[in-house]
Short mmCIF file of C-alpha atoms in Angstrom, two decimals:
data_model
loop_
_atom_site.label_atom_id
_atom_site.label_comp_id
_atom_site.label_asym_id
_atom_site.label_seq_id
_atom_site.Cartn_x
_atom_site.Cartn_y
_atom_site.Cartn_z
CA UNK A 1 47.09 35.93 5.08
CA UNK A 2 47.72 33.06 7.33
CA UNK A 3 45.99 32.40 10.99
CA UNK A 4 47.58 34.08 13.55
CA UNK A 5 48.53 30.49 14.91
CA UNK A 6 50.47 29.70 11.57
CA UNK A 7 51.90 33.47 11.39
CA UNK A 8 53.68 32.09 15.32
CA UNK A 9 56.02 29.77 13.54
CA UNK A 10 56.14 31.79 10.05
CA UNK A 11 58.64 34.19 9.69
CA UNK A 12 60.48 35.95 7.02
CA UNK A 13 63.35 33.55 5.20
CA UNK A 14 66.66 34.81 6.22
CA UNK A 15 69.84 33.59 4.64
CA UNK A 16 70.46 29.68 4.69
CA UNK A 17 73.03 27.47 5.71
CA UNK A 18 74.28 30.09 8.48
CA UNK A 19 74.85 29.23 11.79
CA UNK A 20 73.44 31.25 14.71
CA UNK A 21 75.55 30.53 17.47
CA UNK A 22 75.10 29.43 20.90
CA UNK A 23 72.48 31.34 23.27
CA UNK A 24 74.06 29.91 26.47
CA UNK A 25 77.33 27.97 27.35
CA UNK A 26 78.25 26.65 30.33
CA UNK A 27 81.80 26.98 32.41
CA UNK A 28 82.86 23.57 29.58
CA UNK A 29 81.79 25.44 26.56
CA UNK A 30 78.63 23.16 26.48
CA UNK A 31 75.16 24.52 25.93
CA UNK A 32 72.97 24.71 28.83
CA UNK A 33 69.85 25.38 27.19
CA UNK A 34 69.32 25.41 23.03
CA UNK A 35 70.88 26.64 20.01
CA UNK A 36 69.79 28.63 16.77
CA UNK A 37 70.14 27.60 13.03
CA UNK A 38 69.23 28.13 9.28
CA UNK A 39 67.74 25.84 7.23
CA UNK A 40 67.43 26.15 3.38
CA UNK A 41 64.66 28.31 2.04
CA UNK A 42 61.35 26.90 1.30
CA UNK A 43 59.89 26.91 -1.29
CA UNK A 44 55.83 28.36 -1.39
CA UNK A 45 52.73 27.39 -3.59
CA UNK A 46 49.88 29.45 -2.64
CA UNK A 47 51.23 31.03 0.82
CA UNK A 48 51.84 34.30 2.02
CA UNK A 49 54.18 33.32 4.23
CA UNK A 50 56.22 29.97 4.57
CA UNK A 51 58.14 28.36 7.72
CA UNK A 52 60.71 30.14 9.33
CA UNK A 53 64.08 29.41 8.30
CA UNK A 54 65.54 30.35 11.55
CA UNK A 55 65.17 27.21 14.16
CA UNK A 56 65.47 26.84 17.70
CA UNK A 57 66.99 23.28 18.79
CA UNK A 58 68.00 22.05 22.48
CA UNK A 59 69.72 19.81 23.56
CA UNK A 60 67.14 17.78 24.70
CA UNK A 61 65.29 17.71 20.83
CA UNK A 62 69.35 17.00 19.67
CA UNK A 63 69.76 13.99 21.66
CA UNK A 64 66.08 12.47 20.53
CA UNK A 65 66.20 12.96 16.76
CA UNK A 66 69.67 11.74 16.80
CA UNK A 67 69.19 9.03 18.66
CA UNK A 68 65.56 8.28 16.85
CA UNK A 69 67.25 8.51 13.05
CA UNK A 70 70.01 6.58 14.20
CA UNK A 71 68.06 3.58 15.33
CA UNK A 72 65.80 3.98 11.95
CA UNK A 73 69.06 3.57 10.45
CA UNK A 74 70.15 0.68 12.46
CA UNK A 75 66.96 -1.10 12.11
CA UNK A 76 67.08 -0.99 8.35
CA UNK A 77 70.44 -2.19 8.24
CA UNK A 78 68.97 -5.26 10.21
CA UNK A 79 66.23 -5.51 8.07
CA UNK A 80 68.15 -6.06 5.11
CA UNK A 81 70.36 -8.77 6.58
CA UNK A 82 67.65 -10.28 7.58
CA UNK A 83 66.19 -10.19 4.27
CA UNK A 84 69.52 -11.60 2.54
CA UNK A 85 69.84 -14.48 4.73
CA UNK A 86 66.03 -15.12 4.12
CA UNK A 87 64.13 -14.83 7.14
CA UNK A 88 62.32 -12.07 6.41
CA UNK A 89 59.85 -13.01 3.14
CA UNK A 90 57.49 -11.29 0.82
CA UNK A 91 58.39 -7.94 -0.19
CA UNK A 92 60.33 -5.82 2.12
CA UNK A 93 61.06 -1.68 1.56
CA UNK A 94 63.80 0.27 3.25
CA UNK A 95 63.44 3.74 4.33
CA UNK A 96 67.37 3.72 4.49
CA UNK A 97 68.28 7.77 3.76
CA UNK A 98 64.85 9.19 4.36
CA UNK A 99 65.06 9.36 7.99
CA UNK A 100 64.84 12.84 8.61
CA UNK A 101 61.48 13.37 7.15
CA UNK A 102 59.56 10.70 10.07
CA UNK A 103 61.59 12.05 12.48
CA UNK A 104 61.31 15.78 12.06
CA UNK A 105 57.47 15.68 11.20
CA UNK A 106 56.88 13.19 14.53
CA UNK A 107 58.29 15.97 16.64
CA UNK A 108 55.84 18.76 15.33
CA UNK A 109 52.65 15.96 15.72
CA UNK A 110 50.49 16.30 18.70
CA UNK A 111 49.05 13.35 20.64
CA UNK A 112 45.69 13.82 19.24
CA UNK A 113 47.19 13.52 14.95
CA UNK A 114 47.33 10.56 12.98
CA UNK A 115 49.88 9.25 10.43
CA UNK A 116 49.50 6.74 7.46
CA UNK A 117 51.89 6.00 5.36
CA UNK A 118 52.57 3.29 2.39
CA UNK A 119 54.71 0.04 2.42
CA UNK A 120 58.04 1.91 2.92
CA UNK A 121 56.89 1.56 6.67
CA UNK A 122 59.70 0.65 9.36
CA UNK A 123 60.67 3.99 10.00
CA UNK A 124 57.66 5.67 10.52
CA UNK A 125 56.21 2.68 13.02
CA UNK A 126 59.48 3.05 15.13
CA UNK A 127 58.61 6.86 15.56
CA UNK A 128 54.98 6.44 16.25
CA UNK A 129 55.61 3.83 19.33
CA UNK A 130 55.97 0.92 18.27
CA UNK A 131 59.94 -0.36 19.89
CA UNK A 132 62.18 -2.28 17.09
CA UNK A 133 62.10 -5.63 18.92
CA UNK A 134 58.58 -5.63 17.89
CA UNK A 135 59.02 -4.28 14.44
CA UNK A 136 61.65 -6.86 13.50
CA UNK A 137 59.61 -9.12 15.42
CA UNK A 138 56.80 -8.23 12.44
CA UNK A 139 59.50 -8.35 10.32
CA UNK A 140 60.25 -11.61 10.59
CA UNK A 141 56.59 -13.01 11.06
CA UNK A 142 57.11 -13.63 14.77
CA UNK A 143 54.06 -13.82 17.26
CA UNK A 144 55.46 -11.08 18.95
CA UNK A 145 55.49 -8.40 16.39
CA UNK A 146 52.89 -5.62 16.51
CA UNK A 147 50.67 -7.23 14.42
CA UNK A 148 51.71 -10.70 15.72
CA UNK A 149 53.70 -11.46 12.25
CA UNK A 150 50.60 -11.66 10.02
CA UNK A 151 51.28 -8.20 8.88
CA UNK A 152 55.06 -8.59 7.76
CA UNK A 153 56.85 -5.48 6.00
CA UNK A 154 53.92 -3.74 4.74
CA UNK A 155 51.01 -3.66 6.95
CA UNK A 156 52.34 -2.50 10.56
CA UNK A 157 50.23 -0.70 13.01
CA UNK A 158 49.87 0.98 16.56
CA UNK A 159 47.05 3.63 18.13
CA UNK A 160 46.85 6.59 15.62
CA UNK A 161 49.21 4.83 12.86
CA UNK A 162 47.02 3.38 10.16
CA UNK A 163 50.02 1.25 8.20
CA UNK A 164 52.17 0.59 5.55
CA UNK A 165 49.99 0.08 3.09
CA UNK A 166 51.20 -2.22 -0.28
CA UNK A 167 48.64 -0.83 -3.26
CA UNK A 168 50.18 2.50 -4.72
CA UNK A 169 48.28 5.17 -3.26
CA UNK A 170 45.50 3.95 -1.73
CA UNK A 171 46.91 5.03 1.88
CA UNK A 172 45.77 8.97 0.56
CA UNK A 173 42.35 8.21 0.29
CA UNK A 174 42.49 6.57 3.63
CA UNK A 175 44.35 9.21 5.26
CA UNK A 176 41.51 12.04 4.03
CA UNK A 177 39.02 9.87 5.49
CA UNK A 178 41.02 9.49 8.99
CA UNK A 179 40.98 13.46 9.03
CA UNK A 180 37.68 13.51 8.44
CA UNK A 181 36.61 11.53 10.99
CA UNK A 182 38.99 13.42 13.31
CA UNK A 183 36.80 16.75 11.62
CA UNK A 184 33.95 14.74 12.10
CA UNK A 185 34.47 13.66 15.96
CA UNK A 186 35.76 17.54 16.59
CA UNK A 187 39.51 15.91 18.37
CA UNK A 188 41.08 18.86 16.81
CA UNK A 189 43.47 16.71 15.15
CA UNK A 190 45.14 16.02 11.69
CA UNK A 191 46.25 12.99 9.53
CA UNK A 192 49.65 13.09 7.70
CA UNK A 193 48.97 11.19 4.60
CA UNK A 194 52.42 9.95 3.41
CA UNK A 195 53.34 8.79 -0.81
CA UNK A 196 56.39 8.83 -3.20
CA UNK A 197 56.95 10.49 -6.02
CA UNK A 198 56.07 7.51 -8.15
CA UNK A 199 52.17 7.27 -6.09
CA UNK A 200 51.95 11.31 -6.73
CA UNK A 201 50.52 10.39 -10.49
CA UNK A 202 47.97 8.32 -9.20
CA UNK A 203 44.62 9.51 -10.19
CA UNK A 204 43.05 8.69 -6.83
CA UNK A 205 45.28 11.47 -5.35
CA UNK A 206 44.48 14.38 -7.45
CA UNK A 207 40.21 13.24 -6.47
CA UNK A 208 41.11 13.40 -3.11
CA UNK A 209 43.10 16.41 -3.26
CA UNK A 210 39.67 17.86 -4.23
CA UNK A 211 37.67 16.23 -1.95
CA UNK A 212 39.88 17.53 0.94
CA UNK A 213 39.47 20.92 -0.07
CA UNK A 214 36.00 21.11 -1.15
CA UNK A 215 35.30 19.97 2.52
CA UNK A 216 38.38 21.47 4.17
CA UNK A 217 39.34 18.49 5.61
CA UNK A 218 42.19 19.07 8.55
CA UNK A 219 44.79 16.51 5.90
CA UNK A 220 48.74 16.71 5.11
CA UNK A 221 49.26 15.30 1.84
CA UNK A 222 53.34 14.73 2.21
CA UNK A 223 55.23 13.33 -0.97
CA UNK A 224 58.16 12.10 0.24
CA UNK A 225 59.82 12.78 -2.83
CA UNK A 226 63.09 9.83 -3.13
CA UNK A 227 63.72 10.83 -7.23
CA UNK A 228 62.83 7.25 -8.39
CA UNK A 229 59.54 4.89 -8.34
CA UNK A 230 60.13 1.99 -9.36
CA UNK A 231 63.02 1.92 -10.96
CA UNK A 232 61.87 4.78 -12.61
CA UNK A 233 63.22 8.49 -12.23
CA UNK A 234 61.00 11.05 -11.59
CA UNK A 235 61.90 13.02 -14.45
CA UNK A 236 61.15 10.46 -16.61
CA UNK A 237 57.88 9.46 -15.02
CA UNK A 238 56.41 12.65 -14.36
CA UNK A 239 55.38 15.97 -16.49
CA UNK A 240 55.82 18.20 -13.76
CA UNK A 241 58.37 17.44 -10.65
CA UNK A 242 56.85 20.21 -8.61
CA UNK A 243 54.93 18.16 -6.48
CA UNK A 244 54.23 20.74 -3.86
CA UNK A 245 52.11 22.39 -6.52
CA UNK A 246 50.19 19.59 -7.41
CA UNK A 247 47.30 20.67 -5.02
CA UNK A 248 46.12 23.22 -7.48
CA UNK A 249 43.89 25.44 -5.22
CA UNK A 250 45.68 23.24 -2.22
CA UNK A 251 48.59 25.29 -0.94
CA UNK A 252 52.33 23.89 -0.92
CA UNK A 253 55.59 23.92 0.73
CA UNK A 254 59.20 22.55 -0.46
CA UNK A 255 61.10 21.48 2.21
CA UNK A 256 64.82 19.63 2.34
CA UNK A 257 63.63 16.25 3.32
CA UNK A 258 67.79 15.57 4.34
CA UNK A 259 67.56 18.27 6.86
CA UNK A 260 65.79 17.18 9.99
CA UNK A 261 65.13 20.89 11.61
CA UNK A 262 63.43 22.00 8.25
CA UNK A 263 61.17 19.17 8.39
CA UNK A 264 60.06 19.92 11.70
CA UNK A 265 59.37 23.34 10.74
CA UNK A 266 57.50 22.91 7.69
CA UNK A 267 55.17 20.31 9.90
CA UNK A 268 54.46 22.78 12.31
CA UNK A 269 53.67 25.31 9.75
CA UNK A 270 51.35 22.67 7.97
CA UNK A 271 50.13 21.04 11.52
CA UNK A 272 48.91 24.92 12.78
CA UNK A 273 47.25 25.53 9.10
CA UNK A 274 45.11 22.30 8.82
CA UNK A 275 44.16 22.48 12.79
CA UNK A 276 43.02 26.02 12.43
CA UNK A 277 40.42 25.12 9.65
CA UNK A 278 42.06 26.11 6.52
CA UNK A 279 41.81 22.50 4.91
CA UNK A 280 44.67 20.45 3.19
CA UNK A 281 48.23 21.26 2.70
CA UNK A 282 50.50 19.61 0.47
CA UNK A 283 54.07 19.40 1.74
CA UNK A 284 57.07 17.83 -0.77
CA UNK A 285 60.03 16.48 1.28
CA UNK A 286 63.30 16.32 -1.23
CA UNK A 287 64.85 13.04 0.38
CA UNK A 288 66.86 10.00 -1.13
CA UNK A 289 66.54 6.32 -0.56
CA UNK A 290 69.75 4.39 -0.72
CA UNK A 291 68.40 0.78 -1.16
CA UNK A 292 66.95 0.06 -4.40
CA UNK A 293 62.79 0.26 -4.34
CA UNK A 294 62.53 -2.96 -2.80
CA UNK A 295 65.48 -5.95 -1.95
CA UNK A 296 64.70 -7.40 -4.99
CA UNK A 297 65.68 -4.34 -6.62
CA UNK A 298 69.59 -3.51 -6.71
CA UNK A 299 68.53 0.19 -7.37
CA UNK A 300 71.75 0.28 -9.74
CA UNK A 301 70.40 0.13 -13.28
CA UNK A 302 68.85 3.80 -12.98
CA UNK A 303 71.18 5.81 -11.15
CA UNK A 304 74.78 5.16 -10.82
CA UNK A 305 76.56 3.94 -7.47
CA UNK A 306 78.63 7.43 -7.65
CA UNK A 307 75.29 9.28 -7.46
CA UNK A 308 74.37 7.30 -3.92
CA UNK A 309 77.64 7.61 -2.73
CA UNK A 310 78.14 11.25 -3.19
CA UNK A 311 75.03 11.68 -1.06
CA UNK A 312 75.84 9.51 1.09
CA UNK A 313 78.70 12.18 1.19
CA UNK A 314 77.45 15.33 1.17
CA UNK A 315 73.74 14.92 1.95
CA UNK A 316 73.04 12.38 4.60
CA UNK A 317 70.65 13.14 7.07
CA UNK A 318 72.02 11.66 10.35
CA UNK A 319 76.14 12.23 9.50
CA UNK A 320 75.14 15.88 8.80
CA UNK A 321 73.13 16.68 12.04
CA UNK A 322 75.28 15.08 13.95
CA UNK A 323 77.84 17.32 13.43
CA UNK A 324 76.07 20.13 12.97
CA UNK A 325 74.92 19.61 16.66
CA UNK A 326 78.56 18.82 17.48
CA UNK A 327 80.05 21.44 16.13
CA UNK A 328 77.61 23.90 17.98
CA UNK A 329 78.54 22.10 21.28
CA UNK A 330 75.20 21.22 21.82
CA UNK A 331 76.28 17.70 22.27
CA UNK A 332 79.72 16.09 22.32
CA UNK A 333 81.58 13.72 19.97
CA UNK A 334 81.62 11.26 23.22
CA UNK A 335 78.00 11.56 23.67
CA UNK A 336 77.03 10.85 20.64
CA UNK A 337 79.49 7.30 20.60
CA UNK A 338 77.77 6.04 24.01
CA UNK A 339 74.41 6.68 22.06
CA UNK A 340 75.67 4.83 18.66
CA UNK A 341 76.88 1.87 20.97
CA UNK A 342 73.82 1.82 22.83
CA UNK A 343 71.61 1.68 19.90
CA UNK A 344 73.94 -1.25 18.00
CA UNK A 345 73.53 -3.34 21.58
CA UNK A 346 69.65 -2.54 21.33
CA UNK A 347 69.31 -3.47 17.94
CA UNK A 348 71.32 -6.20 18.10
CA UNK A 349 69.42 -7.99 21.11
CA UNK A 350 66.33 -7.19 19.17
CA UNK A 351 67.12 -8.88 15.71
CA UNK A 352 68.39 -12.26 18.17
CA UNK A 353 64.92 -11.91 19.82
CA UNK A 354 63.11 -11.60 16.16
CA UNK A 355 64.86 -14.47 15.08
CA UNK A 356 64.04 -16.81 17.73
CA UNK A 357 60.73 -15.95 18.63
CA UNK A 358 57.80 -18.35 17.08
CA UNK A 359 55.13 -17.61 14.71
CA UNK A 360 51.51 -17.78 15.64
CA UNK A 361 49.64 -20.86 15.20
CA UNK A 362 46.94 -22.14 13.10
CA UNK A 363 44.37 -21.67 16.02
CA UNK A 364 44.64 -17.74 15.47
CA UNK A 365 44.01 -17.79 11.33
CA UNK A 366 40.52 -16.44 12.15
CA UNK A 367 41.69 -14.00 14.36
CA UNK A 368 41.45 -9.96 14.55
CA UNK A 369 39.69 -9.55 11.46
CA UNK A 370 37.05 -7.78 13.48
CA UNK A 371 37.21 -5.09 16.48
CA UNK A 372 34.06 -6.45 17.29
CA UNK A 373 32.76 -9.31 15.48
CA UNK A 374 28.72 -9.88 17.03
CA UNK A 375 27.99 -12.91 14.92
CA UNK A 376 30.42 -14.57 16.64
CA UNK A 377 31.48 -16.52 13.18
CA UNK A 378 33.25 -15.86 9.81
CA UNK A 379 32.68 -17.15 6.52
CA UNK A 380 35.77 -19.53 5.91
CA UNK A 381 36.39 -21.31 2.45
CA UNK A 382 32.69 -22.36 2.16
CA UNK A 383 29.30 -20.65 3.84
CA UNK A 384 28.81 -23.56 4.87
CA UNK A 385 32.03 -23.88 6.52
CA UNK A 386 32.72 -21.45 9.03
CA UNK A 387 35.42 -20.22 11.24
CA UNK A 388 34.89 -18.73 14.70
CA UNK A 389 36.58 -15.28 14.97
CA UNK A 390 39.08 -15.08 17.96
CA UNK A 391 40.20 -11.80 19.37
CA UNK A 392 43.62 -11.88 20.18
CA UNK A 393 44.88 -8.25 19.57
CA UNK A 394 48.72 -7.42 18.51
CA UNK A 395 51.54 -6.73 20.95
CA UNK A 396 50.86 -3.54 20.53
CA UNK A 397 46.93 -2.09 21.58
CA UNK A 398 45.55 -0.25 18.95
#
């Protein structure tokens, strides 16, 4: 049996894909307050109960997670411009089609919960605070990006967002030791420990799967599960595809990572049942990516252009809240234009700014490798050699 806090936001599944209706209209057939709908079912591993299918939106939460994927999307169309016309270097990962899953778990987080995730990264730093000028800005290597452009792509940061991280994996280890030291340091909160499909066969995850709930440590292991590594599908990479149920003893939950709302709900489930002492969860978000694995991947020679254009179609996360939220009247069609426009402007100004912005100098080389370096010096290419550590700090405080 669940906590009583879980049970709060667990009820029995109901019929999916049905519409509630609208609780309250006012005299233009708008709603005044908030509107019910169905998700899909989820799908359980070792839970009683799962998330309610039955969700409660206004128009408040409408307007925000529209306007958040929408600028995700925006931002990654940027990106890869920028990438083509080769101002942004290195490698660079678009989260392009998976927006619903950073959006709908960053409304269930709580000020006190942390997220890491791996080099797929843009998204998620948007949602945690960080504003797109300064993620292009890292983008692009500027100084004013929000880890002054030494970070780039993979390795962005803000206060309780631990990165993009670029080795396969290794951001689930870190994330069990950020809950523990939020266990540890008794904040009450949780860390969201994000990985792909193609990371869930890592060997490090399965130890720290066990780890987590030897100790009950307050983690969310969350596969964001796109159907393809690298190049790879999962089908062909991995034995089993269940990857909710990979926790063994850890309990799971399935959830429609295209469907923003059933996100949300299967965070709060999994937010309630780590802060209440119950340990780990594993969550496995069903999403799509429609760049290839990189942008030096076409993401073409493994799946067919009809297969990314029918979900483009049928399953895309933004064009299919949008008017679901429309067609409940919870927002209208000329609301949601001003907000497109807006966003374009926004992003717009932001990728000029990114461009034309300078990169830091050689002075800060030695900088920020230390919160708080007390000799005062670092070892540079010799011992006998060294460089004195300057603390500059990124735009954004951490």
């Amino acid at each position: 049996m669940l906590p009583a806090c879980v049970r709060s936001v667990c009820k029995k599944n109901i019929p999916a894909n049905k519409a509630l209706g609208l609780i309250s209209r006012n005299g233009s057939g708008h709603t005044t307050g908030e509107t019910q709908f169905e998700t899909k079912p989820f799908k359980l591993h070792k839970l009683a109960e799962g998330p309610s299918t039955h969700v409660t939106l206004t128009r408040a939460e409408a307007l925000d997670m529209y306007t958040q994927m929408h600028t995700i999307r925006r931002m990654e169309t940027s990106a890869g411009n920028l990438y083509k016309d080769k101002i942004i270097r290195g490698f660079c990962h678009l989260y392009a089609g998976q927006e619903a899953v950073a959006v709908g778990f960053k409304h269930a987080l709580r000020p006190q919960d942390s997220v890491i995730t791996a080099y797929r990264a843009h998204g998620w730093t948007y949602v945690m605070g960080v504003p797109p000028i300064e993620v292009l800005s890292e983008l692009t290597g500027r100084r004013t990006g929000c880890a002054r452009g030494k970070g780039g792509s993979m390795h962005m940061y803000t206060k309780n967002f631990y990165g993009g991280n670029g080795i396969v994996g290794a951001q689930v280890p870190l994330g069990v030791g950020v809950a523990l030291a939020a266990q540890y340091k008794g904040t009450d909160g949780v860390c969201v420990a994000l990985y792909g499909d193609g990371a869930a066969n890592q060997g490090q995850v399965f130890e720290v799967y066990n780890m987590a709930k030897l100790w009950n440590i307050p983690c969310i292991f969350v596969c964001e599960n796109n159907g393809y590594g690298m190049g790879t599908s999962a089908v062909r990479a991995a034995a089993s595809t269940e990857y909710y149920t990979r926790g063994d003893f850890v309990p799971g939950i399935w959830v429609d990572g295209m469907d923003v709302l059933a996100v949300r709900q299967a965070a709060r489930l999994a937010v309630n049942y780590c802060a209440a002492g119950n340990g780990p969860i594993v969550i496995e978000a069903q999403t799509y990516r429609y760049s290839g694995h990189s942008m030096s991947d076409p993401g073409t020679s493994y799946r067919t252009r009809e297969e990314v254009q029918e979900v483009r179609q049928t399953r895309d996360p933004i064009t299919s809240f949008k008017e679901k939220i429309i067609t409940s009247n919870l927002v209208t069609a000329e609301e949601i234009k001003e907000i497109d426009a807006k966003i374009r402007t926004e992003i717009d100004e932001a990728t000029k700014k990114a461009k034309a912005e300078k990169e830091i100098g050689l002075d800060e080389i030695a900088s920020d490798i230390y919160a708080n370096n007390v000799e005062g010096e670092i070892r540079g290419l010799s011992v006998f050699q060294p460089l004195k550590h300057v603390r500059v700090g990124p735009a954004v405080n951490l």
